[in-house]
PDB file of C-alpha atoms and ligand atoms in Angstrom:
ATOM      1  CA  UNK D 767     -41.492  -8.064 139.177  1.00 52.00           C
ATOM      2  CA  UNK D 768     -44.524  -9.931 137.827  1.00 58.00           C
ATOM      3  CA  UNK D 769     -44.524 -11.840 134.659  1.00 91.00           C
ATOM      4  CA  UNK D 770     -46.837 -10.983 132.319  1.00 97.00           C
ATOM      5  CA  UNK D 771     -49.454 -13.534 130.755  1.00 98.00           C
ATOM      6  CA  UNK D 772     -48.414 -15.009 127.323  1.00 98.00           C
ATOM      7  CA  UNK D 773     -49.605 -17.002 124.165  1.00 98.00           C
ATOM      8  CA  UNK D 774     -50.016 -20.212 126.582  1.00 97.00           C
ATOM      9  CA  UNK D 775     -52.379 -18.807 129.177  1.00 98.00           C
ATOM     10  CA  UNK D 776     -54.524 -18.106 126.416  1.00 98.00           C
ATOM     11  CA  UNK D 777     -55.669 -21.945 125.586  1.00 96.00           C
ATOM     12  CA  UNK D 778     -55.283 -22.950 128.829  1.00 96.00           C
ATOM     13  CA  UNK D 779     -57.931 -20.073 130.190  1.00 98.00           C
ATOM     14  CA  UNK D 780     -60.349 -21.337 127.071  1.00 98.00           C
ATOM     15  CA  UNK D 781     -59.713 -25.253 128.689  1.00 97.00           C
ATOM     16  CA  UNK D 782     -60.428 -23.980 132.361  1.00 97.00           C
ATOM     17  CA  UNK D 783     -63.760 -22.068 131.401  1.00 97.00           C
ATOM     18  CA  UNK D 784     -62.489 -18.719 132.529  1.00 98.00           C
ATOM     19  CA  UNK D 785     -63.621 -16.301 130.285  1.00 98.00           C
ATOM     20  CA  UNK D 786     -60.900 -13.764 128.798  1.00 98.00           C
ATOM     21  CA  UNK D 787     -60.881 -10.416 129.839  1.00 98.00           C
ATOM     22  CA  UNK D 788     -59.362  -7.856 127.242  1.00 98.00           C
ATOM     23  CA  UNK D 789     -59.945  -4.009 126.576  1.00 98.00           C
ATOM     24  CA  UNK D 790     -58.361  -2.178 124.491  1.00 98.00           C
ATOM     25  CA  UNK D 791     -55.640   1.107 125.573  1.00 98.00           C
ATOM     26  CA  UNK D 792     -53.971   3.412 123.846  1.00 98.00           C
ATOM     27  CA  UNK D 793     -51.541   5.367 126.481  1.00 98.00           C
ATOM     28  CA  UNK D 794     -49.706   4.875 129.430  1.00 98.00           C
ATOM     29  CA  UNK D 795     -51.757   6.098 132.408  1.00 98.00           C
ATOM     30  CA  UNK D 796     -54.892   4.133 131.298  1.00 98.00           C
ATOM     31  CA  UNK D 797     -52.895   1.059 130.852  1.00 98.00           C
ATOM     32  CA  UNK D 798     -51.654   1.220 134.200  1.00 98.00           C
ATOM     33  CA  UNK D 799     -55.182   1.555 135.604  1.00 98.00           C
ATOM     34  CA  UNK D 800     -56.277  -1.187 133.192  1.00 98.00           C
ATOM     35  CA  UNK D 801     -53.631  -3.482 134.242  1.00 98.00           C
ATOM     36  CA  UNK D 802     -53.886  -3.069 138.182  1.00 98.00           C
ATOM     37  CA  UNK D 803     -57.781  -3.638 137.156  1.00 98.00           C
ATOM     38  CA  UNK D 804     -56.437  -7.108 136.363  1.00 98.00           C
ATOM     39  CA  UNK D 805     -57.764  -7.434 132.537  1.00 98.00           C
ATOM     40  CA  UNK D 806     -55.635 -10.146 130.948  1.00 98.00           C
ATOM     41  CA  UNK D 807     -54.822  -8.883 127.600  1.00 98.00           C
ATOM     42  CA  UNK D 808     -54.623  -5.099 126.818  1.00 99.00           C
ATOM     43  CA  UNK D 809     -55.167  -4.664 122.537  1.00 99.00           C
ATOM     44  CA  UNK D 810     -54.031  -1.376 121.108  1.00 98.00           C
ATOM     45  CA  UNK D 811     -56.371  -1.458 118.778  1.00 98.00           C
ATOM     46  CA  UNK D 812     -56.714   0.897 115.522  1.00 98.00           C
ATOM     47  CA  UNK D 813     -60.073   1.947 117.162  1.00 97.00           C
ATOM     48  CA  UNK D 814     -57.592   4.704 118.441  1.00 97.00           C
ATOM     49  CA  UNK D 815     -57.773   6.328 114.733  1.00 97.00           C
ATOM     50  CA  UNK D 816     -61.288   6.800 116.077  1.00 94.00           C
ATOM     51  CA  UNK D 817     -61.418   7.430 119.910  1.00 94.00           C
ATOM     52  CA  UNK D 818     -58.335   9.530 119.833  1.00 96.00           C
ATOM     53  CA  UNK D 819     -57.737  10.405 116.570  1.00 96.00           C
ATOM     54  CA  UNK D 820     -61.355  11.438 115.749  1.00 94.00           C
ATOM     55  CA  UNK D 821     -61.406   9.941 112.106  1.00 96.00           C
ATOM     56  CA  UNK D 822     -64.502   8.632 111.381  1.00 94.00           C
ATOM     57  CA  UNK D 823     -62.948   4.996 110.567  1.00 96.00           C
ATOM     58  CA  UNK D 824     -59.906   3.253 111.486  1.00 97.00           C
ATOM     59  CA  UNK D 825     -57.845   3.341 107.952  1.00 98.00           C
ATOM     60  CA  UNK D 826     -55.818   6.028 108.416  1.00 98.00           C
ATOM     61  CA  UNK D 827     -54.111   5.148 111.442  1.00 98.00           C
ATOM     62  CA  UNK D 828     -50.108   4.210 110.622  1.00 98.00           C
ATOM     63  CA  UNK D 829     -47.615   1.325 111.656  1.00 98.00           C
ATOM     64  CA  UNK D 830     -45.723   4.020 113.287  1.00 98.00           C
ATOM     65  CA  UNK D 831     -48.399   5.633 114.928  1.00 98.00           C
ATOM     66  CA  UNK D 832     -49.839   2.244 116.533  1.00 98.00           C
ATOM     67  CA  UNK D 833     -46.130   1.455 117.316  1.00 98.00           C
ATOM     68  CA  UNK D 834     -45.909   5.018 119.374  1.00 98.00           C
ATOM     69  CA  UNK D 835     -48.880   3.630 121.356  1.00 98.00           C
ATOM     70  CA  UNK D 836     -47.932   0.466 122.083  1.00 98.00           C
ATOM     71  CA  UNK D 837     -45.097   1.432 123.343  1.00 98.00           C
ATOM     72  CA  UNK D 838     -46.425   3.543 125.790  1.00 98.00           C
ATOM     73  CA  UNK D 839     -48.866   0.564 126.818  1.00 98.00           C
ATOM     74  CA  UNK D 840     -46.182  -1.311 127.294  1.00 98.00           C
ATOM     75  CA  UNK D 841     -44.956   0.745 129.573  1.00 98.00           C
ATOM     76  CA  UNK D 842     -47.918   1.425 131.486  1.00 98.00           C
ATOM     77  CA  UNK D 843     -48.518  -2.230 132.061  1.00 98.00           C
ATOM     78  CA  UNK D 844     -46.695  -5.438 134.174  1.00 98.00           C
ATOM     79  CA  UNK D 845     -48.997  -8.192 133.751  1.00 98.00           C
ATOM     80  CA  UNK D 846     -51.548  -7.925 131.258  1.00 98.00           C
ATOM     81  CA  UNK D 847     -50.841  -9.676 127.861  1.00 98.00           C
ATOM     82  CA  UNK D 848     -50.219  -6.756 124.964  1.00 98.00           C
ATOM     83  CA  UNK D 849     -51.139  -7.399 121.720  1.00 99.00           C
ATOM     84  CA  UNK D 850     -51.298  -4.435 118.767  1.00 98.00           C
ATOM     85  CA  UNK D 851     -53.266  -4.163 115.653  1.00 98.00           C
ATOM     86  CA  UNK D 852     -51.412  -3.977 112.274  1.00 98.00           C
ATOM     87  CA  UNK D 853     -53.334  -1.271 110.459  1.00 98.00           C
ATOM     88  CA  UNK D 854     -55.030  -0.999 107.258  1.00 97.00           C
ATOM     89  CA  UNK D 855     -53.186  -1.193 103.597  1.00 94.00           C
ATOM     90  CA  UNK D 856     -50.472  -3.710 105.557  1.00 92.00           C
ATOM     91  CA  UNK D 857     -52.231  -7.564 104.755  1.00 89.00           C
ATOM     92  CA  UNK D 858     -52.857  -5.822 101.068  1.00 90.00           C
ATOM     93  CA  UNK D 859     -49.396  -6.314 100.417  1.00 92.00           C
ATOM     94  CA  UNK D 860     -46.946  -9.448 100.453  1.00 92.00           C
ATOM     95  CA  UNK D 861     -46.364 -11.871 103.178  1.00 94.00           C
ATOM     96  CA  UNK D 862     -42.974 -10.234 103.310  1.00 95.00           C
ATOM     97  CA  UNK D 863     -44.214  -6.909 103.945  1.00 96.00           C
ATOM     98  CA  UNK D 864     -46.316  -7.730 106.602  1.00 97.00           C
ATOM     99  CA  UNK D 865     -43.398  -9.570 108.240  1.00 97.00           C
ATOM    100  CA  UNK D 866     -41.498  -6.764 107.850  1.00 97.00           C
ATOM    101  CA  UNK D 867     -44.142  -4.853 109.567  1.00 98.00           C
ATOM    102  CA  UNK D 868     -44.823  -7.122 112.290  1.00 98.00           C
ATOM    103  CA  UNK D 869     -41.202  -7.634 113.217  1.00 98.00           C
ATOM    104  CA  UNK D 870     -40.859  -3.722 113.717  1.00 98.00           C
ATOM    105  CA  UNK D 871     -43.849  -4.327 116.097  1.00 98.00           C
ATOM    106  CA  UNK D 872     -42.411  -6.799 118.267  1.00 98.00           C
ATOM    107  CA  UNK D 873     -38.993  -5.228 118.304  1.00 98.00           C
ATOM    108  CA  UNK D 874     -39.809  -1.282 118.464  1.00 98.00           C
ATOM    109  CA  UNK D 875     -43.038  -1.417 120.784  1.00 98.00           C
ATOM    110  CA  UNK D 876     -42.812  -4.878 123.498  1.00 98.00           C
ATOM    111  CA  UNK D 877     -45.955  -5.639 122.559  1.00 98.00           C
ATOM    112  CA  UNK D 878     -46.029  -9.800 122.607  1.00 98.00           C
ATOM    113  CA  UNK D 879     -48.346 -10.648 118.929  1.00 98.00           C
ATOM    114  CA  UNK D 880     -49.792  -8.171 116.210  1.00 98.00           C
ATOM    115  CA  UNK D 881     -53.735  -8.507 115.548  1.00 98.00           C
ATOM    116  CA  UNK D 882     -54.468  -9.393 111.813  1.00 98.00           C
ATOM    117  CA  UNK D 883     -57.944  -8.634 109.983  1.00 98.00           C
ATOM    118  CA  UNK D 884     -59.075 -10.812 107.903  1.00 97.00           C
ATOM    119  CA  UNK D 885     -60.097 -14.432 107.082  1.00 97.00           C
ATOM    120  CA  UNK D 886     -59.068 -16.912 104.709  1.00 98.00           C
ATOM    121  CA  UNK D 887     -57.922 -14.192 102.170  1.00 96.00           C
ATOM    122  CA  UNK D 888     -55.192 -13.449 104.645  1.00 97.00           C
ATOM    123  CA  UNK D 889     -54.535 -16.897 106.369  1.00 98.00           C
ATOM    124  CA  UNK D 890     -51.239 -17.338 104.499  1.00 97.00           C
ATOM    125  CA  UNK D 891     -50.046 -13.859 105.492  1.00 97.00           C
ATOM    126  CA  UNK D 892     -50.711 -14.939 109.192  1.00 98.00           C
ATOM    127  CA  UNK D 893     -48.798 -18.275 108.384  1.00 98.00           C
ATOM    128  CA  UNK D 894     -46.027 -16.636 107.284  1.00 97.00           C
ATOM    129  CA  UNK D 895     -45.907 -14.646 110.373  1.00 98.00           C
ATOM    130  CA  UNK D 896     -46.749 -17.732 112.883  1.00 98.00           C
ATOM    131  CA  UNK D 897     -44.224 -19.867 111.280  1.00 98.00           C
ATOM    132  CA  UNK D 898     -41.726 -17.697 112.641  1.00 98.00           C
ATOM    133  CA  UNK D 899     -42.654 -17.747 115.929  1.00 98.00           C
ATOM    134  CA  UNK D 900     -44.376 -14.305 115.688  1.00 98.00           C
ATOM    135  CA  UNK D 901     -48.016 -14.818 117.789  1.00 98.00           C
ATOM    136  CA  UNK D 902     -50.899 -13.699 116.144  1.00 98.00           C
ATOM    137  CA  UNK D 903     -54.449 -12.814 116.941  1.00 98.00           C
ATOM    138  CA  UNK D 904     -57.125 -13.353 114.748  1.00 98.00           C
ATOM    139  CA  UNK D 905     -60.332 -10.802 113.687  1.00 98.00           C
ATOM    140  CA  UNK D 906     -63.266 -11.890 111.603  1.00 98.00           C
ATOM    141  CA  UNK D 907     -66.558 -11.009 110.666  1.00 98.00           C
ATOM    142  CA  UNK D 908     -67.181  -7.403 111.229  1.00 98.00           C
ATOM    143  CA  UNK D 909     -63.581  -6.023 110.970  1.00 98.00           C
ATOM    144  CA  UNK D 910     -63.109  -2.481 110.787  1.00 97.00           C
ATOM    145  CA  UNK D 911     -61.381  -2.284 108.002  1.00 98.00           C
ATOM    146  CA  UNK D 912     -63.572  -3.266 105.730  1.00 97.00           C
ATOM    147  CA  UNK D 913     -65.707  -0.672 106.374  1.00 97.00           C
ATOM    148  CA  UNK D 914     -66.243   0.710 102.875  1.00 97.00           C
ATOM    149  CA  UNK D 915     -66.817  -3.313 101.280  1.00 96.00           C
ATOM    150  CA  UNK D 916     -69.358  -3.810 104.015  1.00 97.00           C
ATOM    151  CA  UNK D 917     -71.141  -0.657 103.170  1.00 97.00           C
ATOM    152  CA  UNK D 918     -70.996   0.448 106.785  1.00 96.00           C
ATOM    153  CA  UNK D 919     -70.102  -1.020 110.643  1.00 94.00           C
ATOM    154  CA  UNK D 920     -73.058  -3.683 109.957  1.00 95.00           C
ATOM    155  CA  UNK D 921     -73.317  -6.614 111.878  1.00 97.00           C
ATOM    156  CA  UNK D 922     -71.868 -10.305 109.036  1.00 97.00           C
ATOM    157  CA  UNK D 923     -72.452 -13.534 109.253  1.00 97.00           C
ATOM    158  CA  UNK D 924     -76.259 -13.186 108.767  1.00 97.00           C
ATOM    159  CA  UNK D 925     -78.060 -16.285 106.798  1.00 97.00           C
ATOM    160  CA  UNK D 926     -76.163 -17.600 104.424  1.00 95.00           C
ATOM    161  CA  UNK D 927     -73.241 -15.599 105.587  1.00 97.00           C
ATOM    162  CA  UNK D 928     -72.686 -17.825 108.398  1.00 98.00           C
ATOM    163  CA  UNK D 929     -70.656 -20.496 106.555  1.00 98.00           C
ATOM    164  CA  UNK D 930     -67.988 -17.352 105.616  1.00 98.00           C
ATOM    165  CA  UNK D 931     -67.289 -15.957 108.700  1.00 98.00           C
ATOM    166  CA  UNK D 932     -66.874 -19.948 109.960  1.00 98.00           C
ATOM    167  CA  UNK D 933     -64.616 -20.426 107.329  1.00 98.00           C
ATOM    168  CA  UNK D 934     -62.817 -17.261 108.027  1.00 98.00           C
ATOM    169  CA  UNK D 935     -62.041 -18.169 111.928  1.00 98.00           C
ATOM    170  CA  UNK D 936     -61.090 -22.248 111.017  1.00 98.00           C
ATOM    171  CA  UNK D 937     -58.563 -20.575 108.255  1.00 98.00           C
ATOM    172  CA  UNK D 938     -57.130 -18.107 111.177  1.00 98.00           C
ATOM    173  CA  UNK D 939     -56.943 -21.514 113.449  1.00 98.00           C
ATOM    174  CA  UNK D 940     -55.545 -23.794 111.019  1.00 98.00           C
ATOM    175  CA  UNK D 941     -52.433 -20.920 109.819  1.00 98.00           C
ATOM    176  CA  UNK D 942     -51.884 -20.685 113.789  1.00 98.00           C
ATOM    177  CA  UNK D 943     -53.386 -17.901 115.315  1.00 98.00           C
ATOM    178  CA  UNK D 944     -53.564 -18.240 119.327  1.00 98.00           C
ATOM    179  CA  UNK D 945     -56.523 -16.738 119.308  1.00 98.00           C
ATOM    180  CA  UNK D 946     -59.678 -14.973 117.392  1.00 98.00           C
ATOM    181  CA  UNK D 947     -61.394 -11.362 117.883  1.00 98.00           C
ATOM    182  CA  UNK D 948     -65.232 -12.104 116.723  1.00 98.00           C
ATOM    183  CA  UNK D 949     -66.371  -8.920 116.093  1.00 98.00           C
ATOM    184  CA  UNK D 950     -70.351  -7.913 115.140  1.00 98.00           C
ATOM    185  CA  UNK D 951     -71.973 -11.012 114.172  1.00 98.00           C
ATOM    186  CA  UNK D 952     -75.055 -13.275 115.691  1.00 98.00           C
ATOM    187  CA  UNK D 953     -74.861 -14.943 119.072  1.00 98.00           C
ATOM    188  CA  UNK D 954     -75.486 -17.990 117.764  1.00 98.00           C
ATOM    189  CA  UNK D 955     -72.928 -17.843 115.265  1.00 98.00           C
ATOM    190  CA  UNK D 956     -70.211 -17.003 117.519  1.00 98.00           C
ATOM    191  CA  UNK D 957     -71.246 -19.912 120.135  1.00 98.00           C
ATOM    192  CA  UNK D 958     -71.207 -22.564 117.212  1.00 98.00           C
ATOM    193  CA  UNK D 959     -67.325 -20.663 116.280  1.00 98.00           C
ATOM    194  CA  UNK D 960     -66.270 -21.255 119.906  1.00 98.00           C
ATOM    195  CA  UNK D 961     -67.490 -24.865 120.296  1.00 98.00           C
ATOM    196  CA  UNK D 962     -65.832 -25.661 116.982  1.00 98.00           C
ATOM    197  CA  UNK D 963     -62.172 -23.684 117.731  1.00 98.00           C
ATOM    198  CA  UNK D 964     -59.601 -25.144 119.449  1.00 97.00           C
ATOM    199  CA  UNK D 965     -58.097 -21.494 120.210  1.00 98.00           C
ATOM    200  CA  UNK D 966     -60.181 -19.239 122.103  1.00 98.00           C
ATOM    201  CA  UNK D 967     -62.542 -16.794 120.891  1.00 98.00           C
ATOM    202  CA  UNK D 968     -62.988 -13.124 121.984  1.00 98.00           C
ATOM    203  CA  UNK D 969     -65.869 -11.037 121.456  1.00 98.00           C
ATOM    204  CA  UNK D 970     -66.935  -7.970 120.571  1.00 98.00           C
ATOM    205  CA  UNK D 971     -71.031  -7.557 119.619  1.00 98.00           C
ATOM    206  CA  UNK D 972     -70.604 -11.440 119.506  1.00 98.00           C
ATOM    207  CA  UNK D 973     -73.057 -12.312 122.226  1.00 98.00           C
ATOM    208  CA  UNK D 974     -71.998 -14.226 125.511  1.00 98.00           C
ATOM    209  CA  UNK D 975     -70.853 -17.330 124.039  1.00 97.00           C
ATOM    210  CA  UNK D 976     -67.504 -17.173 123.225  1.00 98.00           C
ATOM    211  CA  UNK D 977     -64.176 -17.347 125.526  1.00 98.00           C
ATOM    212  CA  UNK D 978     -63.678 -13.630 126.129  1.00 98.00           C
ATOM    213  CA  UNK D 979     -64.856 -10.367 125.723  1.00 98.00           C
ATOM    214  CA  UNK D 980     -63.420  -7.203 124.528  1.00 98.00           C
ATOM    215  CA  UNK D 981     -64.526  -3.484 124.823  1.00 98.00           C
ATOM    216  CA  UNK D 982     -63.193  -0.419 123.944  1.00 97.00           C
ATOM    217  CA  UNK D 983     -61.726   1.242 127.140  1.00 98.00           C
ATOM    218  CA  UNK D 984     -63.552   4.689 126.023  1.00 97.00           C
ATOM    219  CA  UNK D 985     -66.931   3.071 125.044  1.00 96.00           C
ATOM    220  CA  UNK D 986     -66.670   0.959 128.495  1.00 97.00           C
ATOM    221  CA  UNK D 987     -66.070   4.273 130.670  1.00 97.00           C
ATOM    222  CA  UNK D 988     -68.771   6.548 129.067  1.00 96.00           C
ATOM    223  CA  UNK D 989     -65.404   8.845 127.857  1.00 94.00           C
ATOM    224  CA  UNK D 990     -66.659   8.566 124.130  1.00 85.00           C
ATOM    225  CA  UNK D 991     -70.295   9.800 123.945  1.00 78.00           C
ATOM    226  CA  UNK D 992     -70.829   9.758 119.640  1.00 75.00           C
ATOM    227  CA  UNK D 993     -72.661   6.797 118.804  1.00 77.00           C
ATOM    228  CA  UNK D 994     -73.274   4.022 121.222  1.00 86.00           C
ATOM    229  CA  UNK D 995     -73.707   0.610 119.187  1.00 89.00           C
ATOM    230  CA  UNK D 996     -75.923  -1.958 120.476  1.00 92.00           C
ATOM    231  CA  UNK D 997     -73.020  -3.762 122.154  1.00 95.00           C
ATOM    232  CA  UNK D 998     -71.373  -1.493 124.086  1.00 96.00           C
ATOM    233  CA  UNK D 999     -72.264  -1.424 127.517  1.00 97.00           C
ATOM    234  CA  UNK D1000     -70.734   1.853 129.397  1.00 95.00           C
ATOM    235  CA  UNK D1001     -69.769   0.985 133.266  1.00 97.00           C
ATOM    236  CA  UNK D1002     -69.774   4.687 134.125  1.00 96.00           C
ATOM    237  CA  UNK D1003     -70.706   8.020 132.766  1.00 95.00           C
ATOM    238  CA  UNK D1004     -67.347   9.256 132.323  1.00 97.00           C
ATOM    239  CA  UNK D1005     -67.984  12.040 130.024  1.00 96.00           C
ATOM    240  CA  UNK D1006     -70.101  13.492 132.103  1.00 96.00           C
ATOM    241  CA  UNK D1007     -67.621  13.252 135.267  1.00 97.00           C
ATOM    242  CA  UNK D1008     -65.066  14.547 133.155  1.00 97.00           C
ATOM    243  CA  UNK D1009     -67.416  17.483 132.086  1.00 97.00           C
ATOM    244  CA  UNK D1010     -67.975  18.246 135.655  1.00 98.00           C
ATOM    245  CA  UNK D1011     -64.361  18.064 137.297  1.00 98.00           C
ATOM    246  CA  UNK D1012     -63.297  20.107 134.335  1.00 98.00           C
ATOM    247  CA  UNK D1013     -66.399  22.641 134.637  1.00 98.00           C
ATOM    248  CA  UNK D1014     -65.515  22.451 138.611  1.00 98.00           C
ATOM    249  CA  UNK D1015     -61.563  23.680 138.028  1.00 98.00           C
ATOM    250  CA  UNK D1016     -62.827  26.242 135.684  1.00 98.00           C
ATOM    251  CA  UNK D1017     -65.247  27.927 138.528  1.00 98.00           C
ATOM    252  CA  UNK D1018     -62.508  27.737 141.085  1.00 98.00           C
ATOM    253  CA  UNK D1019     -59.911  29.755 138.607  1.00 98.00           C
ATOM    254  CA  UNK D1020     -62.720  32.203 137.807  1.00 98.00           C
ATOM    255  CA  UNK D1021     -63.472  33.011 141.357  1.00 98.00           C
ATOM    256  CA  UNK D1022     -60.277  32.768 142.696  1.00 98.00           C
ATOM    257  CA  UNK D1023     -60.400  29.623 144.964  1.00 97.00           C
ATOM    258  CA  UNK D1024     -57.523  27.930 142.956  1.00 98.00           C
ATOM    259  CA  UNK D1025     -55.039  27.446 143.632  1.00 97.00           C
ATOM    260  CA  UNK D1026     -54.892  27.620 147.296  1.00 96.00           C
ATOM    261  CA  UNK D1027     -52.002  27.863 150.087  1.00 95.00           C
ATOM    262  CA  UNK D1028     -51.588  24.057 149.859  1.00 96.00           C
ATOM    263  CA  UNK D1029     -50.986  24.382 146.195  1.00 96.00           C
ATOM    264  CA  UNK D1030     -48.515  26.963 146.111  1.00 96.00           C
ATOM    265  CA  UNK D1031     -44.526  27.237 147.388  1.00 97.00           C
ATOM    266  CA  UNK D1032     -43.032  29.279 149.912  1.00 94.00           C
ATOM    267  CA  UNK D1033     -40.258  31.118 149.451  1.00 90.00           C
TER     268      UNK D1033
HETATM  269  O1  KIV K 985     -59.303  -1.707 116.931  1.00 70.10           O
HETATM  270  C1  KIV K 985     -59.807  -2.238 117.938  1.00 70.10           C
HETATM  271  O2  KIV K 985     -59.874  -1.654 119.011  1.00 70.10           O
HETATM  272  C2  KIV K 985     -60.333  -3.578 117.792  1.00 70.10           C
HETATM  273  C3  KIV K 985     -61.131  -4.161 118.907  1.00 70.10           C
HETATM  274  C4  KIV K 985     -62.342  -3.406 119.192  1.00 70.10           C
HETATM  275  C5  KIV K 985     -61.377  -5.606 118.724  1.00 70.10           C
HETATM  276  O3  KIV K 985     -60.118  -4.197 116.790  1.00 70.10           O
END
């Protein structure tokens, strides 16, 4: 059985110059497809309040909900590394709580570290959590969870701005993180972040120059066809594919033409 990757192929893949491959899953069929694709970390991300839910933000997603989905990523998957988001209202609350939280995580789900939002406002939470030897990966500048303080999915780290979301990512570093999620800020910003981390850096609507790059699995296959930021590139139209196998199986039940012979016992 293969091993999957873990917390130390992470800096070594940053050291070697090969760029990290992650995308996020939700189930277990796509995981399996994802991991025979050969990504190297699968994130079950609380995008899935959004791409499977169909709320119009991440918040209302639950620890037991992303724990029902990790586990079946788990599942799906052999090698890839699988890390899961702790939802919103969790870092609000006490170190202890969050622990709490995480350790259900790890034990209930498989999945191998818990993504944290948040920058130096929560770097003690994700101390408290690294400390005890429970792997943690970072997510500054536009996290999703802020939604409502940002006044919207806008891109950070603008300007003046800068200096915070640099802050943010050191603070992750320094209270142990393995590695950091920079989500929806300048290219430039996220290059000087990657040159000045020790731990790798993973982006999303962060330009080309940091260690990895994530996508959501639905953006990255055309599935979800609402809005299409900037930095999403889709690698096939699979809402329209879907649209016309489905439309295809309808035609055949209509007229009659399925199922056929092949598709139906004998007695
Ligand atoms: O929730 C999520 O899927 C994420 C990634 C897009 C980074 O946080």
């Amino acid at each position: 059985m293969p091993s999957r990757l873990t917390v130390l192929d992470f800096p070594r893949l940053k050291a070697e110059k090969r760029p990290i491959v992650c995308v996020t899953a939700y189930d277990y069929t796509m995981a399996r497809l994802l991991d025979e694709a050969g990504v190297d970390m699968l994130l079950v991300g609380d995008s899935l309040g959004m791409v499977v839910q169909g709320h119009d933000t991440t918040l209302p997603v639950t620890l037991d909900q992303m724990i029902y989905h990790t586990q079946a990523v788990v599942r799906g998957s052999e090698k890839a590394f699988v890390a899961c988001d702790l939802p919103f209202g969790l870092c609000h609350r006490s170190s202890d709580v969050v622990l709490e939280a995480a350790i259900r995580v790890i034990k209930e789900s498989g999945a191998q570290a818990v993504k944290v939002e948040g920058g130096v406002p929560v770097a003690q939470t994700i101390q408290a959590l690294t400390t005890r030897h429970i792997p943690v990966l970072g997510h500054v500048g536009l996290t999703p969870q802020s939604v409502h303080a940002f006044g919207g999915f806008k891109v950070q780290g603008r300007g003046a701005a800068a200096d915070r979301v640099l802050a943010d990512a050191v603070a992750i570093e320094e209270a142990g993180a393995f590695a950091v999620v920079l989500e929806g800020i300048p290219a430039r910003l996220s290059e000087k972040i990657s040159a000045r981390l020790t731990i790798p850096t993973i982006g999303i609507g962060a330009g080309p120059g940091c260690d990895g790059q994530v996508l959501v699995v639905y953006d990255l296959l055309g599935l979800y066809d609402g809005v299409k930021p900037r930095f999403v590139k889709r690698y096939m139209d699979g809402s329209v594919l879907v649209r016309q196998a489905v439309g295809h199986f309808a035609e055949e039940v209509r007229n009659g033409s399925f199922p056929g012979e092949e598709h139906s016992f004998s007695e």
